[in-house]
């Protein structure tokens, strides 16, 4: 069976002033040990350059953007292009986070364009999907998430799709302190893999890292990451405290060793 990458990505969202971000990065750099877990820091844009300088030379620590524009460049005031991210050392870009979908009106179609742009630039999209609470309560989450995946990813060739990381983030669990149970996470991750297997191949489905996101914290990370189809986490709030983030990374390492 293909060995999938293990990834723990920290999404700082719109948090951390410049000095706060610099301190957090240094704390992570000083405590991180070499391991098979790929750690990705996704700070706000103003931190990219400094963070990149601080993490350069650490083989399992990478930088990611939280978003990018779908155009190559141009008159889009306030936006950031993927080439700009790449030039600051980013290897990853989060796309389709539920906050971007909800507050900035990002549609599946727009996200398909962003995915294309990021792949063209040879960066790795971390594509987020996940259902709101009302959908979970009526138990139609599979169909809801399947639409997001089909509409934004299934135009890709197999060679392109294999460069993607997926993050399943049930909206009702993001920033709420409510976590999906390990069983709920596993069920959805397994379902996502089955969708990819049906459209492409089982081999491809088995090779794509699928991260769980939604109130991952030190107390629940190991159990979540120990599920067979959960390949790590996209972490919001707990990535802002070095101690918590390091503990989550250690849980990923423990799940790998188990
Ligand atoms: C996120 O924003 O991607 C996220 C999962 O946030 P939190 O961990 O705070 O729920």
Coordinates of C-alpha atoms and ligand atoms in Angstrom, one line a residue:
X1 CA 0.0 0.0 0.0
X2 CA 1.2 3.5 -0.8
X3 CA 2.6 5.3 2.2
X4 CA 0.9 8.7 2.5
X5 CA 2.5 11.9 3.8
X6 CA 1.6 12.8 7.4
X7 CA 1.0 16.5 7.7
X8 CA 0.2 18.8 10.5
X9 CA -0.6 22.3 9.2
X10 CA -1.2 25.4 11.4
X11 CA -3.6 28.0 10.1
X12 CA -3.0 31.1 12.0
X13 CA -6.0 32.9 10.3
X14 CA -5.9 36.7 10.9
X15 CA -4.0 36.4 14.2
X16 CA -0.6 37.5 15.4
X17 CA 1.1 40.9 15.0
X18 CA 4.5 40.9 13.5
X19 CA 6.4 40.4 16.8
X20 CA 4.0 37.8 18.1
X21 CA 4.3 35.8 14.9
X22 CA 8.1 36.0 15.0
X23 CA 8.1 34.7 18.6
X24 CA 5.7 31.9 17.8
X25 CA 7.8 30.8 14.8
X26 CA 11.0 30.8 16.9
X27 CA 9.4 28.8 19.6
X28 CA 8.3 26.2 17.1
X29 CA 11.7 26.2 15.3
X30 CA 13.5 25.7 18.7
X31 CA 11.3 22.8 19.8
X32 CA 10.7 20.9 16.5
X33 CA 12.6 17.6 16.2
X34 CA 13.2 15.8 12.9
X35 CA 10.4 13.4 12.2
X36 CA 8.3 12.0 9.4
X37 CA 5.5 14.5 10.1
X38 CA 5.5 17.3 7.6
X39 CA 4.8 20.5 9.5
X40 CA 3.3 23.5 7.6
X41 CA 3.0 27.0 9.0
X42 CA 0.3 29.1 7.3
X43 CA 0.6 32.6 8.8
X44 CA -0.9 35.8 7.5
X45 CA 1.0 37.2 4.4
X46 CA 3.0 39.8 6.4
X47 CA 4.8 37.0 8.2
X48 CA 5.8 34.9 5.2
X49 CA 9.2 36.4 4.6
X50 CA 10.3 36.3 8.2
X51 CA 8.9 32.9 8.8
X52 CA 10.6 31.5 5.7
X53 CA 14.0 32.9 6.9
X54 CA 13.4 31.3 10.3
X55 CA 12.5 27.9 9.0
X56 CA 15.0 27.6 6.2
X57 CA 17.1 24.5 6.5
X58 CA 14.6 22.5 8.7
X59 CA 13.6 19.7 6.4
X60 CA 10.2 18.8 7.9
X61 CA 9.0 22.5 8.3
X62 CA 7.3 24.3 5.5
X63 CA 5.5 27.5 4.7
X64 CA 2.0 27.9 3.3
X65 CA -0.3 30.7 2.3
X66 CA -3.9 30.9 3.6
X67 CA -5.4 31.9 0.2
X68 CA -4.4 33.2 -3.2
X69 CA -6.1 34.9 -6.2
X70 CA -7.0 32.9 -9.3
X71 CA -5.3 35.3 -11.7
X72 CA -1.6 35.3 -12.4
X73 CA -1.2 39.0 -11.6
X74 CA -2.9 42.3 -12.2
X75 CA -5.2 45.0 -10.9
X76 CA -6.7 43.1 -7.9
X77 CA -6.1 45.5 -5.0
X78 CA -5.5 43.7 -1.7
X79 CA -5.0 40.3 -3.3
X80 CA -2.0 38.0 -3.4
X81 CA -0.9 35.8 -6.3
X82 CA 0.5 32.3 -6.1
X83 CA 3.7 33.4 -7.7
X84 CA 4.1 35.9 -4.9
X85 CA 3.6 33.1 -2.3
X86 CA 6.1 30.9 -4.1
X87 CA 8.7 33.8 -4.2
X88 CA 8.4 34.0 -0.4
X89 CA 9.1 30.3 0.0
X90 CA 5.6 28.9 0.2
X91 CA 5.2 25.3 -0.8
X92 CA 1.5 25.0 0.2
X93 CA -1.7 27.1 -0.1
X94 CA -4.9 26.5 1.8
X95 CA -7.9 26.8 -0.6
X96 CA -11.6 26.7 0.1
X97 CA -11.5 27.2 3.8
X98 CA -15.1 27.5 5.0
X99 CA -14.4 31.0 6.2
X100 CA -13.3 32.0 2.7
X101 CA -16.4 30.3 1.3
X102 CA -18.8 31.9 3.9
X103 CA -17.4 35.4 4.3
X104 CA -15.8 36.0 0.9
X105 CA -18.3 34.2 -1.2
X106 CA -15.8 31.7 -2.7
X107 CA -17.7 29.2 -4.9
X108 CA -16.7 25.7 -6.0
X109 CA -16.2 27.1 -9.5
X110 CA -13.9 29.8 -8.3
X111 CA -12.0 27.3 -6.2
X112 CA -11.5 25.0 -9.2
X113 CA -9.8 28.0 -10.9
X114 CA -7.6 28.6 -7.9
X115 CA -6.6 25.0 -7.7
X116 CA -5.5 25.2 -11.4
X117 CA -3.5 28.3 -10.7
X118 CA -1.7 26.8 -7.6
X119 CA -0.9 23.6 -9.5
X120 CA 0.5 25.5 -12.4
X121 CA 2.9 27.2 -10.0
X122 CA 3.9 23.8 -8.6
X123 CA 2.6 24.5 -5.1
X124 CA 0.5 22.1 -3.2
X125 CA -3.1 23.1 -2.5
X126 CA -4.6 22.1 0.8
X127 CA -8.2 21.9 -0.4
X128 CA -10.8 22.2 2.4
X129 CA -14.3 20.8 2.3
X130 CA -16.9 20.1 5.0
X131 CA -20.5 20.5 5.8
X132 CA -22.4 23.0 8.0
X133 CA -24.3 21.8 11.1
X134 CA -27.7 21.7 9.5
X135 CA -26.5 19.3 6.8
X136 CA -24.9 17.0 9.5
X137 CA -28.2 17.1 11.4
X138 CA -30.1 15.9 8.4
X139 CA -27.4 13.3 7.7
X140 CA -26.7 14.4 4.2
X141 CA -23.1 15.3 4.7
X142 CA -21.8 12.7 2.2
X143 CA -23.7 14.2 -0.7
X144 CA -22.8 17.8 0.4
X145 CA -19.1 17.1 0.6
X146 CA -19.1 15.0 -2.6
X147 CA -20.4 18.0 -4.5
X148 CA -17.6 20.2 -3.2
X149 CA -15.0 17.6 -4.2
X150 CA -16.5 16.9 -7.7
X151 CA -17.0 20.6 -8.6
X152 CA -13.6 21.8 -7.6
X153 CA -11.3 18.8 -8.1
X154 CA -12.7 16.3 -10.6
X155 CA -11.8 18.3 -13.7
X156 CA -8.1 17.5 -12.8
X157 CA -6.1 14.7 -14.5
X158 CA -4.9 11.9 -12.2
X159 CA -1.4 13.3 -12.4
X160 CA -2.7 16.7 -11.1
X161 CA -5.0 15.2 -8.5
X162 CA -2.1 13.3 -6.9
X163 CA -0.5 16.6 -6.0
X164 CA -3.4 17.7 -3.8
X165 CA -3.9 17.5 -0.1
X166 CA -7.5 17.4 1.1
X167 CA -8.7 18.7 4.5
X168 CA -12.0 17.6 5.8
X169 CA -13.3 20.3 8.1
X170 CA -16.8 20.0 9.3
X171 CA -17.9 23.6 9.8
X172 CA -19.7 22.8 13.0
X173 CA -16.4 21.8 14.5
X174 CA -14.3 24.8 13.4
X175 CA -13.4 27.1 16.3
X176 CA -16.3 25.8 18.3
X177 CA -14.5 23.4 20.6
X178 CA -16.8 20.6 19.2
X179 CA -14.7 18.0 17.5
X180 CA -15.9 15.3 15.1
X181 CA -15.6 12.0 16.8
X182 CA -12.7 9.9 15.5
X183 CA -15.4 7.6 14.0
X184 CA -17.1 10.5 12.2
X185 CA -13.8 11.7 10.9
X186 CA -12.8 8.2 9.7
X187 CA -16.1 7.6 8.1
X188 CA -15.9 10.8 6.0
X189 CA -12.3 10.3 5.1
X190 CA -13.0 6.8 4.0
X191 CA -15.9 8.1 1.9
X192 CA -13.8 10.7 0.3
X193 CA -11.2 8.1 -0.7
X194 CA -14.0 5.9 -2.1
X195 CA -15.2 8.9 -4.3
X196 CA -11.7 9.4 -5.7
X197 CA -11.3 5.6 -6.3
X198 CA -14.5 5.5 -8.2
X199 CA -13.6 8.6 -10.4
X200 CA -9.9 7.8 -10.8
X201 CA -8.3 4.7 -9.2
X202 CA -7.9 3.0 -5.9
X203 CA -4.2 3.5 -6.1
X204 CA -4.6 7.3 -6.5
X205 CA -7.2 7.4 -3.7
X206 CA -4.9 5.6 -1.4
X207 CA -2.1 8.1 -2.1
X208 CA -3.8 11.3 -1.3
X209 CA -3.3 12.7 2.2
X210 CA -6.6 13.6 3.9
X211 CA -6.3 15.8 7.0
X212 CA -8.9 16.4 9.6
X213 CA -9.6 19.9 10.8
X214 CA -12.0 21.2 13.5
X215 CA -11.0 21.9 17.1
X216 CA -8.0 19.6 17.0
X217 CA -6.2 20.0 20.3
X218 CA -3.6 18.1 22.4
X219 CA -6.3 16.1 24.1
X220 CA -7.9 14.7 20.9
X221 CA -5.2 14.7 18.3
X222 CA -3.8 11.2 18.9
X223 CA -7.1 9.5 18.7
X224 CA -8.1 11.4 15.5
X225 CA -4.7 10.8 13.9
X226 CA -4.8 7.1 14.7
X227 CA -7.7 6.5 12.4
X228 CA -6.6 4.6 9.3
X229 CA -7.8 7.3 6.8
X230 CA -6.8 10.3 8.8
X231 CA -3.3 11.5 7.7
X232 CA -2.9 14.5 10.1
X233 CA -4.6 17.7 10.8
X234 CA -5.3 21.3 9.8
X235 CA -5.2 23.2 13.1
X236 CA -6.5 26.6 13.7
X237 CA -6.7 27.9 17.3
X238 CA -4.3 25.4 18.8
X239 CA -1.6 26.4 16.3
X240 CA -1.3 29.8 18.0
X241 CA 0.2 28.3 21.1
X242 CA 3.6 26.7 20.5
X243 CA 3.1 24.2 23.3
X244 CA -0.2 23.0 22.0
X245 CA 0.9 22.8 18.4
X246 CA 4.1 20.9 19.4
X247 CA 1.9 18.4 21.3
X248 CA -0.3 17.9 18.3
X249 CA 2.8 17.3 16.1
X250 CA 4.0 14.8 18.7
X251 CA 0.6 13.0 18.5
X252 CA 1.1 12.7 14.7
X253 CA 4.5 11.2 15.3
X254 CA 3.1 8.8 17.9
X255 CA 0.3 7.7 15.5
X256 CA 2.9 7.1 12.9
X257 CA 5.0 4.9 15.2
X258 CA 2.0 2.9 16.4
Ligands
LIG1 C1 -9.3 25.8 10.8 O1 -9.6 27.0 10.8 O2 -8.9 25.3 9.8 C2 -9.6 25.1 12.0 C3 -9.7 23.8 12.0 O3 -9.8 25.8 13.2 P1 -9.9 25.3 14.7 O4 -8.8 24.3 14.8 O5 -9.7 26.5 15.5 O6 -11.2 24.6 14.8

